[in-house]
XYZ file of C-alpha atoms in Angstrom:
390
model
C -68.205 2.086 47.781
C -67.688 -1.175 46.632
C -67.120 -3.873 49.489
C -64.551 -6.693 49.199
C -63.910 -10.016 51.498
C -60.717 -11.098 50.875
C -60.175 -14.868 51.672
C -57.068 -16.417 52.050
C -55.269 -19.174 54.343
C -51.525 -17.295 54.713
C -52.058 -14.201 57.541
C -48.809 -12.649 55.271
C -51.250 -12.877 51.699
C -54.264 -11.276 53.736
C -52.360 -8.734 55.014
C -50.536 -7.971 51.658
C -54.287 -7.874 49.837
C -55.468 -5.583 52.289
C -52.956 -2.899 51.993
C -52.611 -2.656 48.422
C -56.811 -2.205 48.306
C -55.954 0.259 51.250
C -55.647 3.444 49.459
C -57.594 2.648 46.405
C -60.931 5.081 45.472
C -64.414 3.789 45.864
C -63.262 0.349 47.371
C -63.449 -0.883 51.217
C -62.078 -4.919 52.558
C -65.027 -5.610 54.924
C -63.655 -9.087 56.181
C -61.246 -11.543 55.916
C -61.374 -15.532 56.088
C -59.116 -17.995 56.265
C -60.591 -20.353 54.530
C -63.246 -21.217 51.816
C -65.270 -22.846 54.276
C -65.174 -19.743 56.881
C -65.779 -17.204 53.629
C -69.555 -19.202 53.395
C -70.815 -17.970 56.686
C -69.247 -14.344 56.488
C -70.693 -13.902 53.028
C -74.239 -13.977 54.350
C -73.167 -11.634 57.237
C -70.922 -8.360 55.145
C -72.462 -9.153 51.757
C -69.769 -8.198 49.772
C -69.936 -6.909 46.223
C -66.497 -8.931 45.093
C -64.706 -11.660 46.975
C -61.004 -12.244 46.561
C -60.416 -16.267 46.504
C -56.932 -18.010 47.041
C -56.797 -21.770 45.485
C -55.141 -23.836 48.101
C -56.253 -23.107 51.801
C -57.198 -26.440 54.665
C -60.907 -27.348 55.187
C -62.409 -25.986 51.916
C -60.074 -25.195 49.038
C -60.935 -22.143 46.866
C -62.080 -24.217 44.269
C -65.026 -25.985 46.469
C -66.065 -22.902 47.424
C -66.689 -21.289 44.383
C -68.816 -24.425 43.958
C -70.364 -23.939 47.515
C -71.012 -20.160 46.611
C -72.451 -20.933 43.435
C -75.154 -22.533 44.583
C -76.992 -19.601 46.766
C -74.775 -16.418 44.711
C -75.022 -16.894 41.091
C -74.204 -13.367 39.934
C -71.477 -12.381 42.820
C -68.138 -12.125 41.587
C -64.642 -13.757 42.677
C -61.318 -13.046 42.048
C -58.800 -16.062 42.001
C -55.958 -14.974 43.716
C -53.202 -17.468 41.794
C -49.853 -18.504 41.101
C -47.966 -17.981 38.532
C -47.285 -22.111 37.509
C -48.233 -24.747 35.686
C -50.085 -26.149 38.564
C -51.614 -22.684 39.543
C -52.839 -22.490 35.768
C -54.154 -26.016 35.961
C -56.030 -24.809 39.602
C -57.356 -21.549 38.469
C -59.030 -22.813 34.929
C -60.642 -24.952 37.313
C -62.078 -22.620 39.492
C -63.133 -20.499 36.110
C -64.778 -23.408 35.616
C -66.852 -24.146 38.282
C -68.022 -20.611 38.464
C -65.322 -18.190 39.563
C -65.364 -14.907 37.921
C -61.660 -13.397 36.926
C -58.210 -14.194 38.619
C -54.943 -12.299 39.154
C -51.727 -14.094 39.670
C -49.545 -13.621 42.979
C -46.515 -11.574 42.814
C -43.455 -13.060 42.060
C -39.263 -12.160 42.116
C -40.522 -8.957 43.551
C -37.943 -7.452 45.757
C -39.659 -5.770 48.543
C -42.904 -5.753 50.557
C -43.906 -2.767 49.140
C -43.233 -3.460 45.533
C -45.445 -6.602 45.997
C -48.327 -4.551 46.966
C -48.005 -2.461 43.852
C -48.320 -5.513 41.914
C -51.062 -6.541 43.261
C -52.994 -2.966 43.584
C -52.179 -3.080 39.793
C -53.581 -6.067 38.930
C -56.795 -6.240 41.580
C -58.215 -2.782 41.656
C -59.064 -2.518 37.880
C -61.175 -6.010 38.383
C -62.813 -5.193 41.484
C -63.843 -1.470 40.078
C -65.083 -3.146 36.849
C -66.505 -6.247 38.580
C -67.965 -4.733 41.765
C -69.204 -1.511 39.739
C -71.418 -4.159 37.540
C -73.369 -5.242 40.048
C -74.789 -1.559 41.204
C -77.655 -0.246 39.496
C -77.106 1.461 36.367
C -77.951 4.772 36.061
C -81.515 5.668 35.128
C -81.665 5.415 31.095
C -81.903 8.093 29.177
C -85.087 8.810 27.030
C -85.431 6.029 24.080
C -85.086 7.521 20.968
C -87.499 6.974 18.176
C -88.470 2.564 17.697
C -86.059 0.919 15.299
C -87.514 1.428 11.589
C -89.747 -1.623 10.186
C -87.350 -4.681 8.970
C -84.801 -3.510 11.143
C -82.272 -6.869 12.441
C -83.034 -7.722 16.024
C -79.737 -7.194 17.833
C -77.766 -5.712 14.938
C -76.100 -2.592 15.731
C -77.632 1.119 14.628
C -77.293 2.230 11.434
C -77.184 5.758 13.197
C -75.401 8.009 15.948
C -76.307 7.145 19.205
C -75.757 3.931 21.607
C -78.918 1.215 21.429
C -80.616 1.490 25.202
C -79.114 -1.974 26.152
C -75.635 -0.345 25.841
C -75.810 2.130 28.598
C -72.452 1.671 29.796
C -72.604 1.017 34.305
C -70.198 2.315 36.182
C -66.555 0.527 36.337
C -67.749 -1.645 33.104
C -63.961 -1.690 31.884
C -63.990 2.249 30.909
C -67.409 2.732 28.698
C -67.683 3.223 25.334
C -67.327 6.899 23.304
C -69.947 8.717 24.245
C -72.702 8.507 21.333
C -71.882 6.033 18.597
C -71.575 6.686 15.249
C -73.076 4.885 11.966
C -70.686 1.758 11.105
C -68.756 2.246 8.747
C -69.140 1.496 4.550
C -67.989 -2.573 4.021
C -68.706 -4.991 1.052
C -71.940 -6.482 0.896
C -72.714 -9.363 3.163
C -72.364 -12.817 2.359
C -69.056 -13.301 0.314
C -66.499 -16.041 1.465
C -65.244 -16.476 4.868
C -61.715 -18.092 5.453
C -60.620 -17.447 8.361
C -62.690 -16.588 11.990
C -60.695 -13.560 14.660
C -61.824 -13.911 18.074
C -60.700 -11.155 20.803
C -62.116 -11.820 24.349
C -60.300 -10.960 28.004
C -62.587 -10.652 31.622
C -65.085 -13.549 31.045
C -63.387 -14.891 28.461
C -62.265 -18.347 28.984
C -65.935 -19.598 29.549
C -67.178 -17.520 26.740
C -64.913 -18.634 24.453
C -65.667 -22.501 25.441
C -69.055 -22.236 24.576
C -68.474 -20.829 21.503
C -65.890 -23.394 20.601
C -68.018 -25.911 22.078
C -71.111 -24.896 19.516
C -68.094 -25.423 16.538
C -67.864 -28.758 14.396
C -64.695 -30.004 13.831
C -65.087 -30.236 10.506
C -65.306 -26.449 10.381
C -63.734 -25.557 7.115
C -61.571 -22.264 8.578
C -58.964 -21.443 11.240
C -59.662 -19.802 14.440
C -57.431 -17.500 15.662
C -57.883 -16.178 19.204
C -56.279 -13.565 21.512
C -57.208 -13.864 25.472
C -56.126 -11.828 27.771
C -53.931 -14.157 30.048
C -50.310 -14.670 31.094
C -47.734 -16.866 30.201
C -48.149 -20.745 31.065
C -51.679 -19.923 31.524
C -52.417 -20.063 27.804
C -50.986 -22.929 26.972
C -52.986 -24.680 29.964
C -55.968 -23.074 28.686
C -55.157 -24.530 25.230
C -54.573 -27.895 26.186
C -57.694 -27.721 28.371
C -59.904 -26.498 25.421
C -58.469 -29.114 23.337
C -59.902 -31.925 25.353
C -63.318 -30.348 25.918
C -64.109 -28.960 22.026
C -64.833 -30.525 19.018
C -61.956 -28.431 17.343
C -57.858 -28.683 17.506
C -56.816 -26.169 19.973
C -53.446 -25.461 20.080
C -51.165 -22.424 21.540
C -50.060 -20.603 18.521
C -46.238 -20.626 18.418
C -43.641 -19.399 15.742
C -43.957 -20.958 11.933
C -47.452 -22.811 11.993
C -49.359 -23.121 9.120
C -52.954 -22.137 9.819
C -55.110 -24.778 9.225
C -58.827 -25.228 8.644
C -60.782 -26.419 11.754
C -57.984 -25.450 14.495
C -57.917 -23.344 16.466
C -54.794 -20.822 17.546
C -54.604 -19.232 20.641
C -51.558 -16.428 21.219
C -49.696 -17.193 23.881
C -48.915 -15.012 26.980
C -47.002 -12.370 26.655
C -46.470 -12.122 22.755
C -48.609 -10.630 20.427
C -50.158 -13.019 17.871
C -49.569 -11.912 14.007
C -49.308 -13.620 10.329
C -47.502 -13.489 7.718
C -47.700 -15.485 3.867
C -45.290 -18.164 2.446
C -46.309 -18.734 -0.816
C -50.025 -19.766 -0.238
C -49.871 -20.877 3.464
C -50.687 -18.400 6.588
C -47.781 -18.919 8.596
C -48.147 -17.650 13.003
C -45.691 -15.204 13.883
C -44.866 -14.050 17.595
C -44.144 -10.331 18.245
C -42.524 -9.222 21.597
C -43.666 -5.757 20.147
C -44.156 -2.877 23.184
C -47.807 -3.676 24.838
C -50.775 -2.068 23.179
C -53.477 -1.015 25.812
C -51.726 -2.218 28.184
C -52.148 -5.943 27.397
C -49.931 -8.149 25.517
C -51.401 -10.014 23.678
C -53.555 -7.866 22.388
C -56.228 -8.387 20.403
C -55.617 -5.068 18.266
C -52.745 -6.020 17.069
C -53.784 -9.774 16.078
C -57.087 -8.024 14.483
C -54.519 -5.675 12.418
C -52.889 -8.417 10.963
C -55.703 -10.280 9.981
C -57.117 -7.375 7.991
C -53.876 -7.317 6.141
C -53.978 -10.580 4.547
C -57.392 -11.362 4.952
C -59.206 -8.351 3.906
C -63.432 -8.629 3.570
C -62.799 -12.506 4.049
C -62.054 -12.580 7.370
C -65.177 -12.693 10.283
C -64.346 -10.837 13.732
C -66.208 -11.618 17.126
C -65.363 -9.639 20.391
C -66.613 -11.095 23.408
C -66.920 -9.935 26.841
C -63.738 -8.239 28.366
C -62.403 -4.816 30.396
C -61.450 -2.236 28.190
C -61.614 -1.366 25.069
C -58.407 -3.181 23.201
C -60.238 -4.335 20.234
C -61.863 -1.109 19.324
C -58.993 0.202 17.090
C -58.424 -2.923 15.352
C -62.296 -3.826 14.567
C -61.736 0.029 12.640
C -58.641 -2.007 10.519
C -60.874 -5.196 9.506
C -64.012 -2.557 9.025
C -62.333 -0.543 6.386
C -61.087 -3.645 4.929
C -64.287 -5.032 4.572
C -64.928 -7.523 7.731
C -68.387 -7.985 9.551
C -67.934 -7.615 12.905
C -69.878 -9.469 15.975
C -70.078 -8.385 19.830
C -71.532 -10.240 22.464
C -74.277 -8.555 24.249
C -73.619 -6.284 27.253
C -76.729 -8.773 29.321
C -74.616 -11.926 28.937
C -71.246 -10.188 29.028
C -68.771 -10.491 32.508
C -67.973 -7.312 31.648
C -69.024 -4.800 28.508
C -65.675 -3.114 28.001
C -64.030 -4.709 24.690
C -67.645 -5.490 22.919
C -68.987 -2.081 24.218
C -66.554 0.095 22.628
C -67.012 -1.681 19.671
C -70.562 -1.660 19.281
C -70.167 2.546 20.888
C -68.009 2.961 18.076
C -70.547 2.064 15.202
C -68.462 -0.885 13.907
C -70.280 -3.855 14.967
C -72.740 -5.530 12.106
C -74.171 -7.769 15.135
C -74.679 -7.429 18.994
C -76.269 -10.968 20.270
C -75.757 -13.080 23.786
C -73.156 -15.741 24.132
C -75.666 -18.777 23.418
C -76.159 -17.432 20.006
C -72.762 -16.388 19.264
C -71.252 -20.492 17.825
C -74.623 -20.946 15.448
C -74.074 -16.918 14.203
C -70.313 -17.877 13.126
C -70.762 -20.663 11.705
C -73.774 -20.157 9.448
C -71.547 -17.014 8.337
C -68.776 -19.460 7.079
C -71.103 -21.793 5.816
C -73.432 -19.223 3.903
C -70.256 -17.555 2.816
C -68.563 -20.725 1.178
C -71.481 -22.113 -0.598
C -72.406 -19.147 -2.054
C -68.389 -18.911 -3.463
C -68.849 -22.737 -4.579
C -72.366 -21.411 -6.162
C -70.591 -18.742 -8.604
């Protein structure tokens, strides 16, 4: 049973957070508080396994005391509970930020009580199963199969069925990957010429994907197109905010822009991120197309597109994230030719996305987040000078 304190200032919020957990499998709200500064003393008292956090509440503010928490509970997750604004964007990248785990935004123009607590069940269960389900011992592992054979790349994935120990998937970890992997599939050699870097990231993502940006130069000689998991506004706060903090342009990707070597293009929420060619140029093109596991954007479809027009010059990286959207696109850019990285399931919020990749046999790579920036970008450079070289 995973146990949740749900902390909020409005009585009506608390109640409404309560309910919709209410009738949800495996999970139990063992407290409330009603404010961040009240949440401190009851988390040493329930010891919860996932805290739900609003942003503005009187005495300590949900963003202080994800800093407060920090300090004494480094691995427990929180939930912002946010609106959907500019200013509730602004608010909740801050509390990512200083520490806080996921978010889900508050219901809004819902027409009933009821309906509200749908929302939110649909939203906050998913998280807290994934999220609260990571922090319970794994299984026991199976038996290790025979030691990798001599010369064998630390942290690359196997060249054979079956999932590397590290990969054991844990309960709630986003929906685990295929049971058994199989051998990745046939690509060009490694090494040729890299011109454009695919990123794909969702629970965990937006401080992931600033430390990988933040390892980038700006002089980096390819685009970077990304699709996050996140809603409308939200992405184009997220943009501006990785803007100012990176070495690289960031910019929300939006209809008609010419892709660009050294920035970066994020697809914005709610519209899937695809390309198209003009001549020589990459142009962005926004797709209201039907969701595709559930998400849109989703990082499947952007992934599809850039194995169209890319082919074997294009570099993938999924990062951490629930689910597996990802998986089926990572098969496009592997039969075109791509190499493919995942982070690690040890540095990972959650090993859904990179874990079905890597459980599917397509990923050339599995390494933590610290080594994920130099790993890209010694693949672009290695790739280019070699091209120059011939």
């Amino acid at each position: 049973m995973i146990s949740v304190l749900v902390v909020d200032d409005s009585v009506v919020v608390r109640r409404l957070i309560v309910d919709a957990l209410g009738e949800a499998p495996g999970i139990q709200v063992v407290g409330t508080a009603a404010n961040g500064l009240l949440a401190q003393a009851k988390i040493d008292q329930l010891k919860p396994d996932v805290i739900t956090m609003d942003i503005e509440m009187p005495e300590m503010d949900g963003i202080e005391a994800v800093r407060e928490l920090r300090k004494r509970h480094t691995q427990l997750p929180v939930i912002m509970f946010s609106t959907l604004s500019a200013a509730g964007a602004t608010a909740t990248l801050e509390a990512l930020s200083a520490g806080a785990t996921d978010y889900v935004t508050k219901p809004s123009n819902v027409g009933s009580v009821k309906e509200s607590i749908a929302a939110v069940r649909e939203q906050l269960v998913p998280k807290i199963q994934a999220l609260g389900g990571r922090r319970r011992p794994p299984p026991a592992a199976p038996p290790r199969g025979p030691a990798p054979a001599a010369g064998a790349r630390p942290g690359a994935a196997p060249a054979r069925p079956g999932l590397p120990p590290a990969s054991a998937a844990r309960p709630g970890a986003g929906g685990p990957p295929p049971a058994g992997g199989r051998p990745a599939a046939p690509r060009r050699a490694p090494g040729g010429r890299i011109d454009i870097l695919a990123i794909g990231s969702s629970t965990g993502g937006p401080d992931a994907l600033t430390k990988v940006l933040l390892g980038l130069p700006a002089d980096l000689p390819v685009p970077v197109v990304i699709t996050q998991h996140m809603p409308p506004v939200f992405t184009k706060m997220f943009a501006e905010r990785l803007d100012r903090a990176t070495p690289l342009k960031v910019v929300e990707a939006g209809d008609g822009m010419e892709l660009t070597a050294g920035t970066v293009y994020i697809a914005p929420g709610d519209r899937h991120l695809v390309f198209n060619r003009k001549g020589t140029a990459t142009l962005t093109q926004l797709s209201n197309a039907p969701q595709e596991n559930s998400c849109r954007p989703a990082v499947d479809v952007m992934f599809r597109s850039v194995a169209a027009l890319y082919g074997g010059t294009a570099f993938a990286a999924i990062l951490t994230g629930m689910g597996q959207d990802g998986r089926g696109g990572a098969k496009v850019l592997r039969d075109a030719g791509c190499e493919i990285l995942a982070q690690d399931e040890a540095s990972s919020v959650v090993w859904g996305m990179p874990g079905a990749v890597v459980g599917a046999g397509l990923a050339d790579e599995v390494l933590p987040l610290d080594r994920i920036s130099a790993a890209l970008l010694n693949r672009v450079r290695v790739g280019r000078s070699a091209a120059v070289a011939r």
